[in-house]
Amino acid sequence: MSTGTEPQPARAMRADARRNYDRLLAEARAAFAEHGTGASLEDIARHANVGIGTLYRHFPNRHALMSAVFEEAVSDLLAHSHSLLESPEPCSALVTWLRAIITHAGEYRGLSRALMSASHDDSSALARCSRPMREAGTALLVRAQQAGAVRPGVSIGDLMQLTNAIALAAEETPEEPELADRLLMLTLRGLKPERSAPGTTGPGPTTGSAAA
């Protein structure tokens, strides 16, 4: 599944250009995994046996390269969100998807920080990549809100920023492998509808382990 965000030229690439593109993606994926998303673009180009100018012709900036590298993972997250729409427990489905996002962001050092920064820049390739994610997340969030598990005023933008912040906290505290899940649970408790005051009507406390 394509997210429609990959930086492609207006017309089909020549065979040599496609080879360069594929080599750059492979080297970028390896470099980001080993060194984080701040890995040297010059080193990526050198290991792909192309000049830095060739890299920039395919990927105008670092965010464009990152967007292309993470396209497959984003496609997997989108497919996951669609399957979760069939879950009989909307809150559990939302939590499962948020955990998947945190796991993905934690695979590359620096990704969560870049995603948080890109969320304020609509021109960023990473921001364009996040739009289908926001749409997918909104569908899950609305189901959880309709089930009374999340308060009405919460937006998917809030949740995406929170998950990126949690992933960043976990990245900077590797000695606590359970930190991300603990922070996610604390966050979700804060998103639950408030208890009704005595003598009034309104949504009661949400039940279920996912929203505990």
Coordinates of C-alpha atoms in Angstrom, one line a residue:
M1 CA 0.0 0.0 0.0
S2 CA 1.4 3.4 -0.9
T3 CA 0.9 6.5 1.2
G4 CA 1.2 8.7 -1.8
T5 CA 4.0 10.6 -0.1
E6 CA 7.2 9.2 -1.6
P7 CA 9.3 11.8 -3.4
Q8 CA 9.0 10.6 -7.0
P9 CA 9.9 12.5 -10.2
A10 CA 7.2 13.6 -12.5
R11 CA 8.0 10.9 -15.0
A12 CA 9.3 7.3 -14.8
M13 CA 13.0 7.0 -13.9
R14 CA 15.6 5.7 -16.2
A15 CA 17.0 2.3 -15.2
D16 CA 20.3 3.9 -13.9
A17 CA 18.3 6.6 -11.9
R18 CA 16.1 3.9 -10.4
R19 CA 19.2 1.9 -9.3
N20 CA 20.7 5.0 -7.7
Y21 CA 17.3 5.7 -6.0
D22 CA 17.1 2.2 -4.6
R23 CA 20.7 2.2 -3.4
L24 CA 20.3 5.5 -1.7
L25 CA 17.2 4.2 0.1
A26 CA 18.9 1.0 1.2
E27 CA 22.0 2.9 2.5
A28 CA 19.8 5.5 4.2
R29 CA 17.7 2.8 5.9
A30 CA 20.9 1.1 7.2
A31 CA 22.5 4.4 8.3
F32 CA 19.4 5.6 10.1
A33 CA 19.1 2.3 11.9
E34 CA 22.8 2.4 13.0
H35 CA 23.3 6.1 13.6
G36 CA 19.8 7.6 13.9
T37 CA 18.0 10.0 11.6
G38 CA 20.8 12.5 11.9
A39 CA 23.2 10.3 10.0
S40 CA 25.4 12.0 7.5
L41 CA 23.8 12.4 4.1
E42 CA 27.3 12.6 2.6
D43 CA 28.2 9.2 4.0
I44 CA 24.9 7.8 2.7
A45 CA 25.6 9.0 -0.8
R46 CA 29.2 7.8 -0.6
H47 CA 28.2 4.3 0.5
A48 CA 25.6 4.2 -2.3
N49 CA 28.4 5.1 -4.8
V50 CA 26.8 8.3 -5.9
G51 CA 27.6 12.0 -5.4
I52 CA 25.7 14.2 -2.9
G53 CA 24.2 16.0 -5.8
T54 CA 22.5 12.8 -7.0
L55 CA 21.1 12.3 -3.5
Y56 CA 19.6 15.8 -3.5
R57 CA 18.1 15.3 -7.0
H58 CA 16.1 12.3 -5.6
F59 CA 15.6 13.7 -2.1
P60 CA 15.7 17.5 -1.8
N61 CA 16.2 17.4 2.0
R62 CA 16.6 15.1 4.9
H63 CA 12.9 14.9 5.6
A64 CA 12.2 13.8 2.0
L65 CA 14.7 11.0 2.4
M66 CA 13.2 10.0 5.8
S67 CA 9.7 10.0 4.4
A68 CA 10.8 7.6 1.6
V69 CA 12.6 5.3 4.1
F70 CA 9.6 5.1 6.4
E71 CA 7.0 4.7 3.7
E72 CA 6.8 0.9 4.1
A73 CA 6.4 1.2 7.9
V74 CA 3.7 3.8 7.5
S75 CA 1.9 1.6 5.0
D76 CA 1.9 -1.2 7.6
L77 CA 0.6 1.1 10.3
L78 CA -2.2 2.2 8.0
A79 CA -3.2 -1.4 7.2
H80 CA -3.1 -2.2 10.9
S81 CA -5.4 0.7 11.7
H82 CA -7.9 -0.5 9.1
S83 CA -8.0 -4.0 10.6
L84 CA -8.5 -2.5 14.1
L85 CA -11.7 -0.8 12.9
E86 CA -13.3 -4.2 13.1
S87 CA -12.4 -4.7 16.8
P88 CA -15.3 -5.0 19.2
E89 CA -13.4 -3.0 21.8
P90 CA -12.8 0.5 20.4
C91 CA -10.6 1.7 23.2
S92 CA -8.4 -1.4 23.1
A93 CA -8.0 -0.9 19.3
L94 CA -6.9 2.7 19.8
V95 CA -4.4 1.7 22.4
T96 CA -3.0 -1.1 20.2
W97 CA -2.5 1.3 17.4
L98 CA -0.8 4.0 19.5
R99 CA 1.6 1.3 20.9
A100 CA 2.4 0.4 17.3
I101 CA 3.2 4.0 16.5
I102 CA 5.5 4.3 19.5
T103 CA 7.3 1.1 18.6
H104 CA 7.8 2.4 15.0
A105 CA 9.1 5.7 16.2
G106 CA 11.5 3.9 18.6
E107 CA 13.1 1.9 15.8
Y108 CA 15.2 4.9 14.6
R109 CA 16.9 7.3 17.0
G110 CA 15.8 10.9 16.3
L111 CA 12.6 9.9 14.4
S112 CA 10.2 10.9 17.2
R113 CA 11.8 14.3 17.6
A114 CA 11.7 14.9 13.8
L115 CA 8.0 13.9 13.7
M116 CA 7.2 16.4 16.5
S117 CA 9.0 19.1 14.7
A118 CA 7.5 18.3 11.3
S119 CA 3.9 18.4 12.7
H120 CA 4.2 22.2 12.7
D121 CA 5.5 22.5 9.1
D122 CA 2.9 21.5 6.5
S123 CA 5.5 21.8 3.8
S124 CA 7.7 19.1 5.3
A125 CA 7.7 15.7 3.6
L126 CA 7.3 14.1 7.0
A127 CA 4.2 16.2 7.7
R128 CA 2.7 15.1 4.4
C129 CA 3.5 11.5 5.4
S130 CA 1.6 12.0 8.6
R131 CA -1.7 13.1 7.0
P132 CA -2.9 9.6 6.2
M133 CA -1.8 8.5 9.7
R134 CA -3.9 11.2 11.2
E135 CA -6.9 10.2 9.1
A136 CA -6.5 6.6 10.2
G137 CA -6.0 7.5 13.8
T138 CA -9.1 9.8 13.7
A139 CA -11.3 6.9 12.8
L140 CA -10.1 4.8 15.7
L141 CA -10.3 7.8 18.1
V142 CA -13.9 8.6 17.1
R143 CA -14.9 5.0 17.8
A144 CA -13.3 5.2 21.3
Q145 CA -15.0 8.6 21.9
Q146 CA -18.4 7.2 20.8
A147 CA -17.9 4.3 23.2
G148 CA -17.3 6.7 26.1
A149 CA -13.7 5.7 26.6
V150 CA -12.1 9.0 25.6
R151 CA -13.4 12.5 26.3
P152 CA -14.9 14.4 23.3
G153 CA -12.4 17.3 23.2
V154 CA -9.3 15.1 22.4
S155 CA -8.0 15.4 18.9
I156 CA -5.8 13.0 16.9
G157 CA -3.2 15.7 16.8
D158 CA -3.1 15.7 20.6
L159 CA -2.6 11.9 20.5
M160 CA 0.1 11.9 17.8
Q161 CA 2.1 14.5 19.7
L162 CA 1.8 12.6 22.9
T163 CA 2.9 9.3 21.3
N164 CA 5.9 11.0 19.8
A165 CA 6.8 12.5 23.1
I166 CA 6.5 9.1 24.8
A167 CA 8.7 7.6 22.1
L168 CA 11.2 10.3 22.7
A169 CA 11.2 9.8 26.4
A170 CA 11.7 6.0 25.9
E171 CA 14.5 6.7 23.5
E172 CA 16.3 8.8 26.0
T173 CA 15.8 6.3 28.8
P174 CA 16.8 2.9 27.3
E175 CA 17.4 1.4 30.7
E176 CA 13.7 1.4 31.4
P177 CA 12.1 -0.8 28.7
E178 CA 8.6 -0.5 30.2
L179 CA 8.6 3.3 30.3
A180 CA 6.8 3.8 27.1
D181 CA 3.9 1.5 28.0
R182 CA 3.7 3.0 31.5
L183 CA 3.5 6.6 30.1
L184 CA 0.9 5.5 27.5
M185 CA -1.3 4.1 30.2
L186 CA -0.9 7.3 32.3
T187 CA -1.8 9.4 29.3
L188 CA -4.9 7.4 28.5
R189 CA -6.1 7.6 32.1
G190 CA -6.0 11.4 31.7
L191 CA -8.0 11.2 28.5
K192 CA -10.9 9.3 30.0
P193 CA -14.2 11.2 30.5
E194 CA -14.6 12.8 34.0
R195 CA -16.8 11.1 36.5
S196 CA -20.2 12.7 36.8
A197 CA -20.8 14.7 39.9
P198 CA -23.2 13.2 42.5
G199 CA -26.8 13.7 41.5
T200 CA -26.1 14.3 37.8
T201 CA -26.0 12.2 34.7
G202 CA -23.2 11.7 32.4
P203 CA -20.6 9.1 31.3
G204 CA -19.4 6.9 34.0
P205 CA -15.9 5.6 34.4
T206 CA -14.6 3.6 31.5
T207 CA -14.0 -0.1 32.1
G208 CA -11.6 -2.4 30.4
S209 CA -7.9 -3.1 30.8
A210 CA -7.0 -1.0 27.8
A211 CA -8.3 2.1 29.4
A212 CA -7.3 1.4 32.9

